[in-house]
Amino acid sequence: MTQNANLQKLSEAGVSVWLDDLSRDRIESGNLAELVATKSVVGVTTNPSIFQAALSKGHVYDAQVRELAARGADVEATIRTVTTDDVRAACDVLAPQFEASNGKDGRVSIEVDPRLAHDADKTFAQAVELWKIVDRPNLFIKIPATEAGLPAITKVIGEGISVNVTLIFSVERYRKVMDAYLAGLDAAVAAGHDLSAIHSVASFFVSRVDTEIDKRLDKIGTPDALELRGKAGVANARLAYAAYQEVFEVDARFHALLERGARPQRALWASTGVKNPAYPDTLYVTELVAPNTVNTMPESTLDAVADHGEITGDTTSGTAVASQQVFDRLASVGIDLTDVFVVLENEGVEKFEVSWNELLDATAEQLAAARES
């Protein structure tokens, strides 16, 4: 098997290609291993929506659900067992990439219960529990970047546990995420942990920013407003990358930790499937190429990049001034950016809660059916 040329170019430009999807069928059929071998995939992310979709399709989980039902497992124990089994198996598939990259890639993420997004203590407790259950060094625990999530991130990192911080929408919040990571590394030093074994990524959502802002630009309807459609998501991510460079390439605080073996918290571009068919379907990949980043893609986006993605090297470094001009123009036409980011975070948490509740309901039905059979 040979690697796709476009995705290989993306990897060579410093972007780790991760798949934003996981299911048992994908693991057992060999599809995940095939994507590693042919499409440069070196990581996998999951979320409640992905698990809900996986468990609701087909019958691949039926036998395990029947077994758990016979043992008297409740709904939450069933979900925890099924999802952690899938993540552990995916970690094993990606173990060679983990070893080859010295722990940088070969990663699989599992998210804490989204209903805990505003409870730091319970988020921390579940993060530790999931880390122990999966029991793989190439695991990432996903914790949302809510105000309550920030102290949980620090505490979890301080325990020596690797974290994927999710649901980041604004550069302002992203700076707090980086601060939380650095504080966690300080705590890890104090606790005697090996900093080189602690990894983190910060998942900055892209397409949802355009979806929300475009809706508001359409409502304003002036030529100046309409001209800005489809520009905010990329500009926002590029400003985030400039903030990443400032903290992890320049800041003295991180360099002191770097000397102790610390790793930079890489920026990860999430929500990279294009929602508006008027935009190129590779937009959030080709326009966000930068060294030491991750792009986690739904399979449709991965296939689009493989087929016709034009990778021309770094398209992100040095774009901060132009990106800030986009944001200045958005403000000048009447976009309340503070409100945009509040709405996006609230909606993000809510969507994952809805998916989690749907997963609970579907699993409850499966357990009931298994007990009756």
mmCIF file of C-alpha atoms in Angstrom:
data_model
loop_
_atom_site.group_PDB
_atom_site.id
_atom_site.type_symbol
_atom_site.label_atom_id
_atom_site.label_comp_id
_atom_site.label_asym_id
_atom_site.label_seq_id
_atom_site.Cartn_x
_atom_site.Cartn_y
_atom_site.Cartn_z
ATOM 1 C CA MET A 1 0.000 0.000 0.000
ATOM 2 C CA THR A 2 1.226 3.513 -0.805
ATOM 3 C CA GLN A 3 0.337 6.795 0.860
ATOM 4 C CA ASN A 4 -1.863 9.294 -0.960
ATOM 5 C CA ALA A 5 0.369 12.051 -2.351
ATOM 6 C CA ASN A 6 -1.774 15.005 -1.194
ATOM 7 C CA LEU A 7 -2.068 13.770 2.370
ATOM 8 C CA GLN A 8 1.603 12.879 2.444
ATOM 9 C CA LYS A 9 2.435 16.468 1.420
ATOM 10 C CA LEU A 10 0.205 17.702 4.238
ATOM 11 C CA SER A 11 2.080 15.521 6.718
ATOM 12 C CA GLU A 12 5.439 16.678 5.358
ATOM 13 C CA ALA A 13 4.312 20.297 5.897
ATOM 14 C CA GLY A 14 4.017 19.535 9.616
ATOM 15 C CA VAL A 15 0.285 18.748 9.878
ATOM 16 C CA SER A 16 -0.665 15.513 11.627
ATOM 17 C CA VAL A 17 -3.667 13.953 9.880
ATOM 18 C CA TRP A 18 -6.224 12.581 12.328
ATOM 19 C CA LEU A 19 -9.595 11.000 11.610
ATOM 20 C CA ASP A 20 -12.630 12.506 13.335
ATOM 21 C CA ASP A 21 -14.519 9.230 13.629
ATOM 22 C CA LEU A 22 -14.393 5.828 15.301
ATOM 23 C CA SER A 23 -16.522 2.691 15.350
ATOM 24 C CA ARG A 24 -15.916 -0.954 16.151
ATOM 25 C CA ASP A 25 -16.673 -1.854 12.561
ATOM 26 C CA ARG A 26 -13.961 0.534 11.387
ATOM 27 C CA ILE A 27 -11.475 -1.194 13.707
ATOM 28 C CA GLU A 28 -12.493 -4.820 13.124
ATOM 29 C CA SER A 29 -12.805 -4.522 9.342
ATOM 30 C CA GLY A 30 -9.251 -3.223 9.073
ATOM 31 C CA ASN A 31 -10.457 0.116 7.707
ATOM 32 C CA LEU A 32 -8.645 2.160 10.356
ATOM 33 C CA ALA A 33 -5.379 0.320 9.687
ATOM 34 C CA GLU A 34 -5.918 0.892 5.955
ATOM 35 C CA LEU A 35 -6.357 4.640 6.470
ATOM 36 C CA VAL A 36 -3.096 4.668 8.419
ATOM 37 C CA ALA A 37 -1.363 2.843 5.561
ATOM 38 C CA THR A 38 -2.839 4.814 2.650
ATOM 39 C CA LYS A 39 -4.055 8.210 3.904
ATOM 40 C CA SER A 40 -1.417 9.278 6.437
ATOM 41 C CA VAL A 41 -3.843 8.966 9.385
ATOM 42 C CA VAL A 42 -1.873 9.067 12.643
ATOM 43 C CA GLY A 43 -4.624 9.780 15.168
ATOM 44 C CA VAL A 44 -8.327 9.444 15.929
ATOM 45 C CA THR A 45 -10.748 11.732 17.750
ATOM 46 C CA THR A 46 -14.139 10.784 19.126
ATOM 47 C CA ASN A 47 -17.004 12.649 20.737
ATOM 48 C CA PRO A 48 -20.485 11.765 22.029
ATOM 49 C CA SER A 49 -22.029 12.348 18.579
ATOM 50 C CA ILE A 50 -19.594 9.886 16.991
ATOM 51 C CA PHE A 51 -20.283 7.192 19.581
ATOM 52 C CA GLN A 52 -24.029 7.748 19.308
ATOM 53 C CA ALA A 53 -23.837 7.248 15.532
ATOM 54 C CA ALA A 54 -21.628 4.157 15.858
ATOM 55 C CA LEU A 55 -23.833 2.399 18.410
ATOM 56 C CA SER A 56 -27.036 3.157 16.528
ATOM 57 C CA LYS A 57 -25.891 1.518 13.270
ATOM 58 C CA GLY A 58 -25.752 -2.184 12.507
ATOM 59 C CA HIS A 59 -25.358 -5.041 14.962
ATOM 60 C CA VAL A 60 -21.639 -5.071 15.731
ATOM 61 C CA TYR A 61 -22.273 -4.200 19.398
ATOM 62 C CA ASP A 62 -25.232 -6.565 19.953
ATOM 63 C CA ALA A 63 -23.298 -9.488 21.423
ATOM 64 C CA GLN A 64 -21.444 -7.307 23.931
ATOM 65 C CA VAL A 65 -24.638 -5.519 24.959
ATOM 66 C CA ARG A 66 -26.334 -8.898 25.530
ATOM 67 C CA GLU A 67 -23.404 -10.032 27.650
ATOM 68 C CA LEU A 68 -23.452 -6.834 29.697
ATOM 69 C CA ALA A 69 -27.223 -7.110 30.137
ATOM 70 C CA ALA A 70 -26.814 -10.661 31.458
ATOM 71 C CA ARG A 71 -24.271 -9.367 33.983
ATOM 72 C CA GLY A 72 -26.746 -6.721 35.156
ATOM 73 C CA ALA A 73 -24.826 -3.710 33.853
ATOM 74 C CA ASP A 74 -26.746 -0.447 33.865
ATOM 75 C CA VAL A 75 -26.866 2.007 30.966
ATOM 76 C CA GLU A 76 -23.889 4.145 31.980
ATOM 77 C CA ALA A 77 -21.689 1.132 32.773
ATOM 78 C CA THR A 78 -22.584 -0.351 29.379
ATOM 79 C CA ILE A 79 -21.663 2.833 27.522
ATOM 80 C CA ARG A 80 -18.419 3.164 29.477
ATOM 81 C CA THR A 81 -17.440 -0.440 28.713
ATOM 82 C CA VAL A 82 -18.339 -0.312 25.024
ATOM 83 C CA THR A 83 -16.692 3.048 24.319
ATOM 84 C CA THR A 84 -13.516 2.384 26.299
ATOM 85 C CA ASP A 85 -13.146 -1.010 24.576
ATOM 86 C CA ASP A 86 -13.311 0.708 21.170
ATOM 87 C CA VAL A 87 -10.848 3.408 22.183
ATOM 88 C CA ARG A 88 -8.423 0.866 23.665
ATOM 89 C CA ALA A 89 -8.558 -1.191 20.462
ATOM 90 C CA ALA A 90 -7.940 1.922 18.353
ATOM 91 C CA CYS A 91 -4.999 2.842 20.615
ATOM 92 C CA ASP A 92 -3.525 -0.582 19.838
ATOM 93 C CA VAL A 93 -3.987 -0.088 16.077
ATOM 94 C CA LEU A 94 -2.143 3.245 16.320
ATOM 95 C CA ALA A 95 0.574 2.068 18.712
ATOM 96 C CA PRO A 96 3.238 1.911 15.942
ATOM 97 C CA GLN A 97 2.569 5.574 15.045
ATOM 98 C CA PHE A 98 2.818 6.444 18.747
ATOM 99 C CA GLU A 99 6.206 4.751 19.016
ATOM 100 C CA ALA A 100 7.524 6.157 15.724
ATOM 101 C CA SER A 101 6.615 9.742 16.672
ATOM 102 C CA ASN A 102 7.966 9.483 20.232
ATOM 103 C CA GLY A 103 4.453 9.917 21.606
ATOM 104 C CA LYS A 104 3.460 12.914 19.501
ATOM 105 C CA ASP A 105 0.943 11.019 17.348
ATOM 106 C CA GLY A 106 -0.725 7.623 17.324
ATOM 107 C CA ARG A 107 -3.280 9.168 19.666
ATOM 108 C CA VAL A 108 -6.937 8.325 20.332
ATOM 109 C CA SER A 109 -9.223 10.686 22.265
ATOM 110 C CA ILE A 110 -12.140 9.873 24.538
ATOM 111 C CA GLU A 111 -14.364 12.573 26.015
ATOM 112 C CA VAL A 112 -15.608 12.980 29.551
ATOM 113 C CA ASP A 113 -19.382 12.987 29.949
ATOM 114 C CA PRO A 114 -20.479 16.337 28.429
ATOM 115 C CA ARG A 115 -23.042 16.773 31.205
ATOM 116 C CA LEU A 116 -20.052 17.489 33.480
ATOM 117 C CA ALA A 117 -18.853 20.439 31.367
ATOM 118 C CA HIS A 118 -19.592 22.929 34.155
ATOM 119 C CA ASP A 119 -18.336 20.794 37.069
ATOM 120 C CA ALA A 120 -14.540 20.833 37.455
ATOM 121 C CA ASP A 121 -14.321 18.251 40.247
ATOM 122 C CA LYS A 122 -16.468 15.627 38.514
ATOM 123 C CA THR A 123 -14.674 16.250 35.201
ATOM 124 C CA PHE A 124 -11.345 15.613 36.915
ATOM 125 C CA ALA A 125 -12.602 12.452 38.633
ATOM 126 C CA GLN A 126 -13.968 11.003 35.399
ATOM 127 C CA ALA A 127 -10.820 11.904 33.462
ATOM 128 C CA VAL A 128 -8.716 9.922 35.945
ATOM 129 C CA GLU A 129 -11.189 7.032 35.803
ATOM 130 C CA LEU A 130 -11.154 6.882 31.981
ATOM 131 C CA TRP A 131 -7.350 7.060 31.921
ATOM 132 C CA LYS A 132 -7.179 4.030 34.228
ATOM 133 C CA ILE A 133 -9.863 2.039 32.388
ATOM 134 C CA VAL A 134 -8.399 2.458 28.901
ATOM 135 C CA ASP A 135 -4.891 1.971 30.276
ATOM 136 C CA ARG A 136 -2.949 2.991 27.165
ATOM 137 C CA PRO A 137 -0.154 5.594 27.035
ATOM 138 C CA ASN A 138 -1.405 6.922 23.676
ATOM 139 C CA LEU A 139 -4.790 7.981 25.044
ATOM 140 C CA PHE A 140 -5.999 11.570 25.185
ATOM 141 C CA ILE A 141 -8.755 12.557 27.612
ATOM 142 C CA LYS A 142 -10.970 15.209 26.030
ATOM 143 C CA ILE A 143 -12.032 18.000 28.361
ATOM 144 C CA PRO A 144 -14.111 20.981 27.158
ATOM 145 C CA ALA A 145 -12.586 24.458 27.438
ATOM 146 C CA THR A 146 -15.445 25.832 29.519
ATOM 147 C CA GLU A 147 -14.638 28.063 32.482
ATOM 148 C CA ALA A 148 -15.117 25.024 34.753
ATOM 149 C CA GLY A 149 -13.068 22.888 32.398
ATOM 150 C CA LEU A 150 -9.955 25.060 32.739
ATOM 151 C CA PRO A 151 -9.068 24.131 36.364
ATOM 152 C CA ALA A 152 -9.891 20.505 35.569
ATOM 153 C CA ILE A 153 -7.404 20.611 32.672
ATOM 154 C CA THR A 154 -4.682 21.938 34.990
ATOM 155 C CA LYS A 155 -5.408 19.275 37.589
ATOM 156 C CA VAL A 156 -5.496 16.417 35.071
ATOM 157 C CA ILE A 157 -2.235 17.505 33.410
ATOM 158 C CA GLY A 158 -0.754 17.786 36.906
ATOM 159 C CA GLU A 159 -1.536 14.090 37.396
ATOM 160 C CA GLY A 160 0.602 13.250 34.367
ATOM 161 C CA ILE A 161 -2.413 12.532 32.135
ATOM 162 C CA SER A 162 -2.439 13.667 28.493
ATOM 163 C CA VAL A 163 -5.344 15.921 27.498
ATOM 164 C CA ASN A 164 -7.133 16.980 24.324
ATOM 165 C CA VAL A 165 -8.834 20.276 25.188
ATOM 166 C CA THR A 166 -11.999 20.560 23.099
ATOM 167 C CA LEU A 167 -14.659 23.115 22.160
ATOM 168 C CA ILE A 168 -12.351 26.128 21.825
ATOM 169 C CA PHE A 169 -13.845 28.911 19.734
ATOM 170 C CA SER A 170 -12.121 32.180 20.652
ATOM 171 C CA VAL A 171 -8.463 33.182 20.837
ATOM 172 C CA GLU A 172 -9.172 34.722 24.242
ATOM 173 C CA ARG A 173 -10.323 31.345 25.610
ATOM 174 C CA TYR A 174 -7.457 29.606 23.816
ATOM 175 C CA ARG A 175 -4.970 31.756 25.733
ATOM 176 C CA LYS A 176 -6.599 30.595 28.978
ATOM 177 C CA VAL A 177 -6.302 26.999 27.768
ATOM 178 C CA MET A 178 -2.573 27.440 27.175
ATOM 179 C CA ASP A 179 -2.244 28.982 30.646
ATOM 180 C CA ALA A 180 -4.111 26.011 32.134
ATOM 181 C CA TYR A 181 -1.727 23.627 30.370
ATOM 182 C CA LEU A 182 1.372 25.448 31.602
ATOM 183 C CA ALA A 183 -0.022 25.524 35.149
ATOM 184 C CA GLY A 184 -0.641 21.790 34.846
ATOM 185 C CA LEU A 185 2.964 21.226 33.774
ATOM 186 C CA ASP A 186 4.141 23.227 36.795
ATOM 187 C CA ALA A 187 2.010 20.974 39.015
ATOM 188 C CA ALA A 188 3.371 17.885 37.261
ATOM 189 C CA VAL A 189 6.929 19.037 37.984
ATOM 190 C CA ALA A 190 6.042 19.487 41.651
ATOM 191 C CA ALA A 191 4.526 15.978 41.708
ATOM 192 C CA GLY A 192 7.626 14.450 40.156
ATOM 193 C CA HIS A 193 6.100 13.422 36.826
ATOM 194 C CA ASP A 194 8.119 13.001 33.638
ATOM 195 C CA LEU A 195 7.098 15.999 31.525
ATOM 196 C CA SER A 196 8.189 14.324 28.297
ATOM 197 C CA ALA A 197 5.395 11.750 28.763
ATOM 198 C CA ILE A 198 2.669 14.419 29.024
ATOM 199 C CA HIS A 199 1.144 15.545 25.732
ATOM 200 C CA SER A 200 -1.720 17.871 24.900
ATOM 201 C CA VAL A 201 -3.560 19.341 21.937
ATOM 202 C CA ALA A 202 -5.966 22.271 21.926
ATOM 203 C CA SER A 203 -8.932 21.669 19.608
ATOM 204 C CA PHE A 204 -9.916 24.919 17.937
ATOM 205 C CA PHE A 205 -13.253 24.626 16.108
ATOM 206 C CA VAL A 206 -13.327 26.152 12.647
ATOM 207 C CA SER A 207 -16.410 25.591 10.458
ATOM 208 C CA ARG A 208 -18.892 26.370 13.230
ATOM 209 C CA VAL A 209 -17.424 29.886 13.460
ATOM 210 C CA ASP A 210 -18.240 30.519 9.792
ATOM 211 C CA THR A 211 -21.697 28.982 10.140
ATOM 212 C CA GLU A 212 -22.658 31.304 13.004
ATOM 213 C CA ILE A 213 -21.021 34.458 11.653
ATOM 214 C CA ASP A 214 -22.258 33.909 8.066
ATOM 215 C CA LYS A 215 -25.802 33.652 9.407
ATOM 216 C CA ARG A 216 -25.387 37.041 11.080
ATOM 217 C CA LEU A 217 -23.733 38.582 8.004
ATOM 218 C CA ASP A 218 -26.655 37.424 5.849
ATOM 219 C CA LYS A 219 -29.044 39.097 8.270
ATOM 220 C CA ILE A 220 -27.087 42.387 8.094
ATOM 221 C CA GLY A 221 -27.164 42.041 4.326
ATOM 222 C CA THR A 222 -24.988 44.996 3.278
ATOM 223 C CA PRO A 223 -22.376 44.515 0.523
ATOM 224 C CA ASP A 224 -19.568 44.972 3.064
ATOM 225 C CA ALA A 225 -21.107 42.330 5.327
ATOM 226 C CA LEU A 226 -21.775 39.817 2.556
ATOM 227 C CA GLU A 227 -18.216 40.148 1.292
ATOM 228 C CA LEU A 228 -16.959 38.774 4.624
ATOM 229 C CA ARG A 229 -18.820 35.452 4.414
ATOM 230 C CA GLY A 230 -16.578 32.419 4.755
ATOM 231 C CA LYS A 231 -13.590 34.398 6.023
ATOM 232 C CA ALA A 232 -14.001 34.285 9.822
ATOM 233 C CA GLY A 233 -13.274 30.613 10.509
ATOM 234 C CA VAL A 234 -9.867 30.572 8.831
ATOM 235 C CA ALA A 235 -8.931 34.014 10.189
ATOM 236 C CA ASN A 236 -9.843 32.940 13.725
ATOM 237 C CA ALA A 237 -7.734 29.784 13.498
ATOM 238 C CA ARG A 238 -4.799 31.702 12.031
ATOM 239 C CA LEU A 239 -4.923 34.139 14.957
ATOM 240 C CA ALA A 240 -4.943 31.139 17.276
ATOM 241 C CA TYR A 241 -1.809 29.811 15.608
ATOM 242 C CA ALA A 242 -0.083 33.172 16.101
ATOM 243 C CA ALA A 243 -0.984 32.918 19.807
ATOM 244 C CA TYR A 244 0.421 29.361 19.860
ATOM 245 C CA GLN A 245 3.697 30.587 18.369
ATOM 246 C CA GLU A 246 3.890 33.408 20.885
ATOM 247 C CA VAL A 247 3.502 31.062 23.866
ATOM 248 C CA PHE A 248 5.348 27.939 22.755
ATOM 249 C CA GLU A 249 8.066 29.376 20.519
ATOM 250 C CA VAL A 250 8.885 32.658 22.276
ATOM 251 C CA ASP A 251 7.589 32.782 25.863
ATOM 252 C CA ALA A 252 10.229 32.258 28.559
ATOM 253 C CA ARG A 253 7.779 30.436 30.826
ATOM 254 C CA PHE A 254 7.424 27.527 28.421
ATOM 255 C CA HIS A 255 11.116 27.456 27.574
ATOM 256 C CA ALA A 256 11.912 26.832 31.248
ATOM 257 C CA LEU A 257 9.545 23.830 31.121
ATOM 258 C CA LEU A 258 10.938 22.770 27.743
ATOM 259 C CA GLU A 259 14.334 22.323 29.370
ATOM 260 C CA ARG A 260 12.657 19.842 31.728
ATOM 261 C CA GLY A 261 11.293 17.829 28.782
ATOM 262 C CA ALA A 262 7.898 19.495 28.287
ATOM 263 C CA ARG A 263 6.105 19.306 24.947
ATOM 264 C CA PRO A 264 4.244 22.209 23.329
ATOM 265 C CA GLN A 265 0.463 21.924 23.357
ATOM 266 C CA ARG A 266 -0.216 21.670 19.631
ATOM 267 C CA ALA A 267 -3.080 23.525 17.973
ATOM 268 C CA LEU A 268 -5.622 21.106 16.516
ATOM 269 C CA TRP A 269 -8.090 22.195 13.849
ATOM 270 C CA ALA A 270 -11.454 20.575 14.562
ATOM 271 C CA SER A 271 -14.842 20.895 12.886
ATOM 272 C CA THR A 272 -13.074 20.962 9.516
ATOM 273 C CA GLY A 273 -15.911 19.529 7.457
ATOM 274 C CA VAL A 274 -17.221 22.370 5.276
ATOM 275 C CA LYS A 275 -20.892 23.079 6.025
ATOM 276 C CA ASN A 276 -21.572 25.535 3.182
ATOM 277 C CA PRO A 277 -21.488 23.859 -0.268
ATOM 278 C CA ALA A 278 -20.537 27.220 -1.798
ATOM 279 C CA TYR A 279 -17.090 26.913 -0.198
ATOM 280 C CA PRO A 280 -14.311 24.538 -1.344
ATOM 281 C CA ASP A 281 -14.664 21.237 0.503
ATOM 282 C CA THR A 282 -10.974 21.321 1.448
ATOM 283 C CA LEU A 283 -11.062 24.934 2.720
ATOM 284 C CA TYR A 284 -10.296 24.209 6.376
ATOM 285 C CA VAL A 285 -7.341 22.007 5.454
ATOM 286 C CA THR A 286 -5.522 23.784 2.639
ATOM 287 C CA GLU A 287 -5.849 27.226 4.293
ATOM 288 C CA LEU A 288 -4.644 26.020 7.697
ATOM 289 C CA VAL A 289 -1.370 24.308 6.877
ATOM 290 C CA ALA A 290 1.240 25.072 9.542
ATOM 291 C CA PRO A 291 4.104 23.267 11.258
ATOM 292 C CA ASN A 292 3.361 21.339 14.450
ATOM 293 C CA THR A 293 -0.427 21.328 14.074
ATOM 294 C CA VAL A 294 -3.118 18.652 13.836
ATOM 295 C CA ASN A 295 -6.097 18.567 11.480
ATOM 296 C CA THR A 296 -8.798 16.102 12.526
ATOM 297 C CA MET A 297 -11.116 15.448 9.583
ATOM 298 C CA PRO A 298 -14.355 13.603 8.984
ATOM 299 C CA GLU A 299 -13.788 10.915 6.368
ATOM 300 C CA SER A 300 -15.528 12.941 3.644
ATOM 301 C CA THR A 301 -13.001 15.766 4.117
ATOM 302 C CA LEU A 302 -10.109 13.304 4.257
ATOM 303 C CA ASP A 303 -11.271 11.844 0.928
ATOM 304 C CA ALA A 304 -11.677 15.315 -0.606
ATOM 305 C CA VAL A 305 -8.128 16.304 0.335
ATOM 306 C CA ALA A 306 -6.828 12.982 -0.987
ATOM 307 C CA ASP A 307 -8.649 13.551 -4.279
ATOM 308 C CA HIS A 308 -8.079 17.230 -5.040
ATOM 309 C CA GLY A 309 -6.540 19.050 -2.065
ATOM 310 C CA GLU A 310 -3.839 21.469 -3.188
ATOM 311 C CA ILE A 311 -1.134 21.482 -0.528
ATOM 312 C CA THR A 312 1.341 24.295 -1.198
ATOM 313 C CA GLY A 313 3.203 24.462 2.097
ATOM 314 C CA ASP A 314 2.621 26.703 5.116
ATOM 315 C CA THR A 315 -0.469 28.882 4.549
ATOM 316 C CA THR A 316 -0.808 30.075 8.151
ATOM 317 C CA SER A 317 2.428 31.502 9.564
ATOM 318 C CA GLY A 318 2.720 35.257 9.133
ATOM 319 C CA THR A 319 -1.005 35.794 8.503
ATOM 320 C CA ALA A 320 -1.933 37.330 11.860
ATOM 321 C CA VAL A 321 -2.133 40.941 10.647
ATOM 322 C CA ALA A 322 -4.380 40.097 7.696
ATOM 323 C CA SER A 323 -6.504 37.854 9.924
ATOM 324 C CA GLN A 324 -6.948 40.603 12.503
ATOM 325 C CA GLN A 325 -8.085 42.908 9.695
ATOM 326 C CA VAL A 326 -10.863 40.416 8.896
ATOM 327 C CA PHE A 327 -11.995 40.583 12.521
ATOM 328 C CA ASP A 328 -11.813 44.378 12.554
ATOM 329 C CA ARG A 329 -14.024 44.452 9.470
ATOM 330 C CA LEU A 330 -16.472 42.001 11.048
ATOM 331 C CA ALA A 331 -16.788 44.274 14.066
ATOM 332 C CA SER A 332 -17.205 47.330 11.833
ATOM 333 C CA VAL A 333 -20.223 45.824 10.025
ATOM 334 C CA GLY A 334 -21.896 45.004 13.338
ATOM 335 C CA ILE A 335 -20.830 41.481 14.300
ATOM 336 C CA ASP A 336 -20.725 41.091 18.090
ATOM 337 C CA LEU A 337 -17.806 38.645 18.275
ATOM 338 C CA THR A 338 -18.032 38.196 22.040
ATOM 339 C CA ASP A 339 -21.629 37.076 21.678
ATOM 340 C CA VAL A 340 -20.724 34.792 18.757
ATOM 341 C CA PHE A 341 -18.217 32.871 20.866
ATOM 342 C CA VAL A 342 -20.560 32.587 23.870
ATOM 343 C CA VAL A 343 -23.299 31.200 21.614
ATOM 344 C CA LEU A 344 -20.925 28.732 19.966
ATOM 345 C CA GLU A 345 -19.610 27.374 23.261
ATOM 346 C CA ASN A 346 -23.101 26.981 24.716
ATOM 347 C CA GLU A 347 -24.341 25.288 21.549
ATOM 348 C CA GLY A 348 -21.276 23.031 21.440
ATOM 349 C CA VAL A 349 -21.828 21.759 24.975
ATOM 350 C CA GLU A 350 -25.559 21.410 24.339
ATOM 351 C CA LYS A 351 -25.071 19.406 21.126
ATOM 352 C CA PHE A 352 -22.794 16.925 22.867
ATOM 353 C CA GLU A 353 -25.256 16.669 25.769
ATOM 354 C CA VAL A 354 -28.075 15.914 23.329
ATOM 355 C CA SER A 355 -25.980 13.232 21.625
ATOM 356 C CA TRP A 356 -25.043 11.750 24.998
ATOM 357 C CA ASN A 357 -28.690 11.596 26.066
ATOM 358 C CA GLU A 358 -29.592 9.968 22.744
ATOM 359 C CA LEU A 359 -26.814 7.455 23.372
ATOM 360 C CA LEU A 360 -28.216 6.766 26.857
ATOM 361 C CA ASP A 361 -31.722 6.248 25.453
ATOM 362 C CA ALA A 362 -30.594 3.982 22.609
ATOM 363 C CA THR A 363 -28.438 1.895 24.945
ATOM 364 C CA ALA A 364 -31.288 1.578 27.441
ATOM 365 C CA GLU A 365 -33.498 0.199 24.661
ATOM 366 C CA GLN A 366 -30.795 -2.250 23.583
ATOM 367 C CA LEU A 367 -30.296 -3.472 27.163
ATOM 368 C CA ALA A 368 -34.048 -3.910 27.627
ATOM 369 C CA ALA A 369 -34.336 -5.856 24.385
ATOM 370 C CA ALA A 370 -31.373 -8.043 25.349
ATOM 371 C CA ARG A 371 -32.931 -8.865 28.724
ATOM 372 C CA GLU A 372 -36.232 -9.810 27.095
ATOM 373 C CA SER A 373 -34.627 -12.080 24.484
#
